[in-house]
Amino acid sequence: MVVEWADLAGSDLIVVGILVAAAVAPYVSAARGETSLALATVLSLMLVAFVQFAHSILTGIPMHFAWMIDLFGIKPDLMGDLSESYRMVSAAWLHADWVHVLGNVLVIALVGVPLEQRLGGRRWLAVYFLGFIGGNVAWILSHPESSAPAIGASGAAFGLLGAYMACWPEDKVEFPLLFLIRAWPVWLIVFIRLGLEVWQMYELQAGTAGESNIAHMAHVGGFFLAYILARPIA
């Protein structure tokens, strides 16, 4: 499916407005000092996912097949056109399903909140943006002719891990919802998560993992760009 702005009906434009409002509203609250940027980001992603889910229920179209994925996701073959550059940001607020979004917000909540306490709000937001921009660029460079849209905040989530690893690898991350798990040092979380990512990429290259719709290069790109630039930012 190829969707262009000219194809949108009036009702579709209303949905776009609701998506934007859902994404922005939590940051308005954060700007007023009512919540942290990390928690505002979690709420923003969840609200956008709820709008996607509601649209899916009302139309009968699965979240990952909706027109908004094609319109707002990263499509490497289009990214040479400056008019499509909005996708570099919009793609990071859409997800394919609830498992996708919950996996990302879990990392952003558990790792992002203590990292924001270390960095401060503005620096944290800079790292978050570096994560998804780095992820998007890595995906575009590694799949330059792909027309399939890539979405999700995974690059940003990995960027938070990369920044934390670069600056405070010995900090321990609490798991308040999983009280049976002790606090883990950042370096151990990174070792396990990034190790799994590299292993999955190896299996794909070796042809032993079958097909995958996960943008592993985006995860790695987000991690390393934030890792490299986190110290100057901090």
mmCIF file of C-alpha atoms in Angstrom:
data_model
loop_
_atom_site.group_PDB
_atom_site.id
_atom_site.type_symbol
_atom_site.label_atom_id
_atom_site.label_comp_id
_atom_site.label_asym_id
_atom_site.label_seq_id
_atom_site.Cartn_x
_atom_site.Cartn_y
_atom_site.Cartn_z
ATOM 1 C CA MET A 1 0.000 0.000 0.000
ATOM 2 C CA VAL A 2 1.308 3.440 -0.983
ATOM 3 C CA VAL A 3 -0.385 6.383 0.734
ATOM 4 C CA GLU A 4 0.181 10.044 -0.074
ATOM 5 C CA TRP A 5 -1.167 13.140 1.639
ATOM 6 C CA ALA A 6 -3.453 13.811 -1.318
ATOM 7 C CA ASP A 7 -5.132 10.448 -0.724
ATOM 8 C CA LEU A 8 -6.364 11.357 2.756
ATOM 9 C CA ALA A 9 -10.049 11.964 3.331
ATOM 10 C CA GLY A 10 -11.356 14.501 5.820
ATOM 11 C CA SER A 11 -11.806 11.802 8.458
ATOM 12 C CA ASP A 12 -8.193 10.718 7.946
ATOM 13 C CA LEU A 13 -6.974 14.268 8.541
ATOM 14 C CA ILE A 14 -8.942 14.306 11.788
ATOM 15 C CA VAL A 15 -7.126 11.123 12.825
ATOM 16 C CA VAL A 16 -3.806 12.813 12.009
ATOM 17 C CA GLY A 17 -4.781 15.722 14.247
ATOM 18 C CA ILE A 18 -5.701 13.359 17.079
ATOM 19 C CA LEU A 19 -2.386 11.511 16.691
ATOM 20 C CA VAL A 20 -0.431 14.768 16.898
ATOM 21 C CA ALA A 21 -2.433 15.947 19.912
ATOM 22 C CA ALA A 22 -1.886 12.613 21.667
ATOM 23 C CA ALA A 23 1.847 12.810 21.018
ATOM 24 C CA VAL A 24 2.270 16.437 22.123
ATOM 25 C CA ALA A 25 -0.081 16.738 25.121
ATOM 26 C CA PRO A 26 2.163 14.930 27.651
ATOM 27 C CA TYR A 27 5.065 17.230 26.776
ATOM 28 C CA VAL A 28 2.899 20.256 27.518
ATOM 29 C CA SER A 29 2.402 18.782 30.980
ATOM 30 C CA ALA A 30 6.158 18.217 31.308
ATOM 31 C CA ALA A 31 6.867 21.815 30.265
ATOM 32 C CA ARG A 32 4.652 22.960 33.131
ATOM 33 C CA GLY A 33 6.731 20.894 35.535
ATOM 34 C CA GLU A 34 3.941 18.418 36.220
ATOM 35 C CA THR A 35 5.919 15.352 35.128
ATOM 36 C CA SER A 36 9.362 14.314 33.928
ATOM 37 C CA LEU A 37 10.210 14.163 30.230
ATOM 38 C CA ALA A 38 10.859 10.433 30.457
ATOM 39 C CA LEU A 39 7.397 9.747 31.854
ATOM 40 C CA ALA A 40 5.880 12.235 29.406
ATOM 41 C CA THR A 41 7.484 10.247 26.589
ATOM 42 C CA VAL A 42 6.066 7.000 27.941
ATOM 43 C CA LEU A 43 2.596 8.541 28.125
ATOM 44 C CA SER A 44 2.985 10.091 24.666
ATOM 45 C CA LEU A 45 3.865 6.753 23.077
ATOM 46 C CA MET A 46 1.035 4.988 24.896
ATOM 47 C CA LEU A 47 -1.550 7.585 23.866
ATOM 48 C CA VAL A 48 -0.494 7.388 20.223
ATOM 49 C CA ALA A 49 -0.666 3.592 20.396
ATOM 50 C CA PHE A 50 -4.164 3.866 21.867
ATOM 51 C CA VAL A 51 -5.243 6.063 18.937
ATOM 52 C CA GLN A 52 -3.755 3.497 16.549
ATOM 53 C CA PHE A 53 -5.584 0.715 18.372
ATOM 54 C CA ALA A 54 -8.893 2.601 18.340
ATOM 55 C CA HIS A 55 -8.489 3.236 14.618
ATOM 56 C CA SER A 56 -7.791 -0.463 14.108
ATOM 57 C CA ILE A 57 -10.936 -1.458 16.021
ATOM 58 C CA LEU A 58 -13.138 1.019 14.166
ATOM 59 C CA THR A 59 -11.835 0.158 10.693
ATOM 60 C CA GLY A 60 -11.058 -3.530 11.130
ATOM 61 C CA ILE A 61 -7.537 -2.938 9.771
ATOM 62 C CA PRO A 62 -4.617 -4.255 11.887
ATOM 63 C CA MET A 63 -2.388 -1.577 13.400
ATOM 64 C CA HIS A 64 0.611 -2.540 11.266
ATOM 65 C CA PHE A 65 -1.409 -2.302 8.019
ATOM 66 C CA ALA A 66 -3.033 1.091 8.673
ATOM 67 C CA TRP A 67 -2.450 3.945 6.214
ATOM 68 C CA MET A 68 -0.676 5.977 8.897
ATOM 69 C CA ILE A 69 2.195 3.477 8.950
ATOM 70 C CA ASP A 70 2.841 4.048 5.251
ATOM 71 C CA LEU A 71 2.443 7.805 5.567
ATOM 72 C CA PHE A 72 4.581 8.366 8.671
ATOM 73 C CA GLY A 73 7.034 5.452 8.743
ATOM 74 C CA ILE A 74 10.630 5.572 7.518
ATOM 75 C CA LYS A 75 10.765 4.519 3.854
ATOM 76 C CA PRO A 76 14.442 4.570 2.832
ATOM 77 C CA ASP A 77 13.733 4.896 -0.883
ATOM 78 C CA LEU A 78 11.917 8.198 -0.236
ATOM 79 C CA MET A 79 14.287 9.806 2.241
ATOM 80 C CA GLY A 80 16.307 11.632 -0.406
ATOM 81 C CA ASP A 81 13.292 13.936 -0.802
ATOM 82 C CA LEU A 82 13.379 16.723 1.804
ATOM 83 C CA SER A 83 9.581 16.873 1.824
ATOM 84 C CA GLU A 84 9.612 13.395 3.391
ATOM 85 C CA SER A 85 12.005 14.350 6.209
ATOM 86 C CA TYR A 86 9.144 14.597 8.731
ATOM 87 C CA ARG A 87 9.232 10.791 8.781
ATOM 88 C CA MET A 88 12.522 10.940 10.708
ATOM 89 C CA VAL A 89 10.491 12.043 13.728
ATOM 90 C CA SER A 90 6.986 10.696 13.114
ATOM 91 C CA ALA A 91 8.175 7.098 12.670
ATOM 92 C CA ALA A 92 9.434 7.053 16.265
ATOM 93 C CA TRP A 93 5.912 7.539 17.643
ATOM 94 C CA LEU A 94 4.152 4.711 15.803
ATOM 95 C CA HIS A 95 4.224 1.005 16.618
ATOM 96 C CA ALA A 96 3.104 -2.182 14.933
ATOM 97 C CA ASP A 97 1.240 -3.668 17.911
ATOM 98 C CA TRP A 98 0.977 -3.541 21.693
ATOM 99 C CA VAL A 99 3.937 -5.877 22.260
ATOM 100 C CA HIS A 100 6.070 -3.493 20.204
ATOM 101 C CA VAL A 101 5.095 -0.359 22.105
ATOM 102 C CA LEU A 102 5.135 -1.962 25.572
ATOM 103 C CA GLY A 103 8.627 -3.329 25.016
ATOM 104 C CA ASN A 104 9.874 0.157 24.220
ATOM 105 C CA VAL A 105 8.068 2.047 26.976
ATOM 106 C CA LEU A 106 9.335 -0.473 29.526
ATOM 107 C CA VAL A 107 12.930 0.414 28.630
ATOM 108 C CA ILE A 108 12.168 4.133 28.494
ATOM 109 C CA ALA A 109 10.500 4.019 31.920
ATOM 110 C CA LEU A 110 13.058 1.837 33.704
ATOM 111 C CA VAL A 111 16.200 3.312 32.134
ATOM 112 C CA GLY A 112 14.980 6.719 31.010
ATOM 113 C CA VAL A 113 13.745 7.981 34.387
ATOM 114 C CA PRO A 114 17.041 7.502 36.290
ATOM 115 C CA LEU A 115 19.001 8.729 33.262
ATOM 116 C CA GLU A 116 16.951 11.928 33.208
ATOM 117 C CA GLN A 117 17.779 12.428 36.878
ATOM 118 C CA ARG A 118 21.447 12.254 35.896
ATOM 119 C CA LEU A 119 21.301 14.355 32.731
ATOM 120 C CA GLY A 120 18.479 16.779 33.337
ATOM 121 C CA GLY A 121 15.466 17.147 31.089
ATOM 122 C CA ARG A 122 16.913 18.983 28.089
ATOM 123 C CA ARG A 123 20.008 16.814 27.815
ATOM 124 C CA TRP A 124 17.863 13.711 28.217
ATOM 125 C CA LEU A 125 15.624 14.834 25.373
ATOM 126 C CA ALA A 126 18.698 15.462 23.208
ATOM 127 C CA VAL A 127 19.898 11.907 23.855
ATOM 128 C CA TYR A 128 16.445 10.517 23.113
ATOM 129 C CA PHE A 129 16.348 12.333 19.776
ATOM 130 C CA LEU A 130 19.863 11.144 18.959
ATOM 131 C CA GLY A 131 18.701 7.587 19.544
ATOM 132 C CA PHE A 132 15.868 7.553 17.065
ATOM 133 C CA ILE A 133 17.691 9.723 14.532
ATOM 134 C CA GLY A 134 20.715 7.418 14.707
ATOM 135 C CA GLY A 135 18.465 4.408 14.352
ATOM 136 C CA ASN A 136 16.664 5.857 11.359
ATOM 137 C CA VAL A 137 19.894 6.838 9.607
ATOM 138 C CA ALA A 138 21.383 3.387 10.199
ATOM 139 C CA TRP A 139 18.275 1.767 8.734
ATOM 140 C CA ILE A 140 18.254 4.053 5.697
ATOM 141 C CA LEU A 141 21.951 3.470 4.979
ATOM 142 C CA SER A 142 21.673 -0.298 5.386
ATOM 143 C CA HIS A 143 18.461 -0.628 3.323
ATOM 144 C CA PRO A 144 18.633 2.313 0.873
ATOM 145 C CA GLU A 145 16.209 0.898 -1.694
ATOM 146 C CA SER A 146 13.590 -0.450 0.700
ATOM 147 C CA SER A 147 10.037 0.830 0.277
ATOM 148 C CA ALA A 148 8.745 -0.919 3.406
ATOM 149 C CA PRO A 149 7.968 1.522 6.249
ATOM 150 C CA ALA A 150 9.937 1.134 9.482
ATOM 151 C CA ILE A 151 8.414 2.410 12.725
ATOM 152 C CA GLY A 152 8.940 2.409 16.463
ATOM 153 C CA ALA A 153 10.843 4.032 19.323
ATOM 154 C CA SER A 154 13.322 1.156 19.616
ATOM 155 C CA GLY A 155 16.225 3.236 18.294
ATOM 156 C CA ALA A 156 15.480 5.865 20.943
ATOM 157 C CA ALA A 157 15.224 3.227 23.681
ATOM 158 C CA PHE A 158 18.572 1.776 22.644
ATOM 159 C CA GLY A 159 19.947 5.314 22.536
ATOM 160 C CA LEU A 160 19.085 5.756 26.215
ATOM 161 C CA LEU A 161 20.950 2.542 26.982
ATOM 162 C CA GLY A 162 23.920 3.736 24.948
ATOM 163 C CA ALA A 163 24.079 7.093 26.724
ATOM 164 C CA TYR A 164 23.763 5.504 30.159
ATOM 165 C CA MET A 165 26.495 3.005 29.300
ATOM 166 C CA ALA A 166 28.820 5.777 28.117
ATOM 167 C CA CYS A 167 28.399 7.963 31.192
ATOM 168 C CA TRP A 168 27.362 5.894 34.208
ATOM 169 C CA PRO A 169 27.818 2.177 33.469
ATOM 170 C CA GLU A 170 27.931 1.230 37.153
ATOM 171 C CA ASP A 171 24.583 2.815 38.034
ATOM 172 C CA LYS A 172 21.997 0.257 39.050
ATOM 173 C CA VAL A 173 18.540 0.142 37.497
ATOM 174 C CA GLU A 174 15.621 -0.824 39.718
ATOM 175 C CA PHE A 175 12.753 -3.018 38.535
ATOM 176 C CA PRO A 176 9.867 -1.720 40.692
ATOM 177 C CA LEU A 177 7.187 -3.815 38.984
ATOM 178 C CA LEU A 178 9.300 -6.972 39.182
ATOM 179 C CA PHE A 179 10.184 -6.947 42.863
ATOM 180 C CA LEU A 180 11.811 -10.382 42.759
ATOM 181 C CA ILE A 181 14.557 -9.085 40.448
ATOM 182 C CA ARG A 182 17.444 -7.253 42.058
ATOM 183 C CA ALA A 183 18.699 -3.963 40.695
ATOM 184 C CA TRP A 184 21.080 -4.560 37.787
ATOM 185 C CA PRO A 185 24.049 -2.419 36.772
ATOM 186 C CA VAL A 186 23.645 -0.629 33.471
ATOM 187 C CA TRP A 187 26.591 -2.451 31.895
ATOM 188 C CA LEU A 188 24.949 -5.836 32.547
ATOM 189 C CA ILE A 189 21.639 -4.766 31.010
ATOM 190 C CA VAL A 190 23.508 -3.454 27.958
ATOM 191 C CA PHE A 191 25.645 -6.592 27.703
ATOM 192 C CA ILE A 192 22.548 -8.813 27.647
ATOM 193 C CA ARG A 193 20.334 -6.648 25.438
ATOM 194 C CA LEU A 194 22.953 -5.604 22.912
ATOM 195 C CA GLY A 195 24.375 -9.120 22.899
ATOM 196 C CA LEU A 196 20.966 -10.526 21.978
ATOM 197 C CA GLU A 197 20.664 -7.949 19.230
ATOM 198 C CA VAL A 198 24.043 -8.851 17.727
ATOM 199 C CA TRP A 199 23.233 -12.556 17.957
ATOM 200 C CA GLN A 200 19.906 -12.075 16.178
ATOM 201 C CA MET A 201 21.641 -10.102 13.431
ATOM 202 C CA TYR A 202 24.208 -12.876 13.053
ATOM 203 C CA GLU A 203 21.452 -15.499 12.736
ATOM 204 C CA LEU A 204 19.741 -13.438 10.053
ATOM 205 C CA GLN A 205 22.975 -13.088 8.098
ATOM 206 C CA ALA A 206 23.698 -16.800 8.478
ATOM 207 C CA GLY A 207 20.193 -17.678 7.301
ATOM 208 C CA THR A 208 19.343 -19.676 10.421
ATOM 209 C CA ALA A 209 16.672 -17.350 11.826
ATOM 210 C CA GLY A 210 14.221 -17.194 8.933
ATOM 211 C CA GLU A 211 12.597 -13.874 8.051
ATOM 212 C CA SER A 212 12.298 -11.019 10.516
ATOM 213 C CA ASN A 213 10.381 -7.743 10.534
ATOM 214 C CA ILE A 214 12.595 -6.277 13.269
ATOM 215 C CA ALA A 215 14.865 -3.385 12.269
ATOM 216 C CA HIS A 216 17.972 -4.563 14.120
ATOM 217 C CA MET A 217 20.245 -2.029 12.425
ATOM 218 C CA ALA A 218 18.048 0.770 13.757
ATOM 219 C CA HIS A 219 18.542 -0.536 17.294
ATOM 220 C CA VAL A 220 22.312 -0.715 16.894
ATOM 221 C CA GLY A 221 22.484 2.674 15.168
ATOM 222 C CA GLY A 222 20.524 4.367 17.941
ATOM 223 C CA PHE A 223 22.698 2.787 20.616
ATOM 224 C CA PHE A 224 26.044 3.742 19.137
ATOM 225 C CA LEU A 225 25.217 7.298 18.067
ATOM 226 C CA ALA A 226 23.979 8.089 21.585
ATOM 227 C CA TYR A 227 26.946 6.246 23.104
ATOM 228 C CA ILE A 228 29.418 8.317 21.082
ATOM 229 C CA LEU A 229 27.786 11.698 21.748
ATOM 230 C CA ALA A 230 26.483 11.203 25.291
ATOM 231 C CA ARG A 231 29.628 12.351 27.091
ATOM 232 C CA PRO A 232 29.867 15.688 25.250
ATOM 233 C CA ILE A 233 26.162 16.243 25.920
ATOM 234 C CA ALA A 234 26.453 15.297 29.600
#
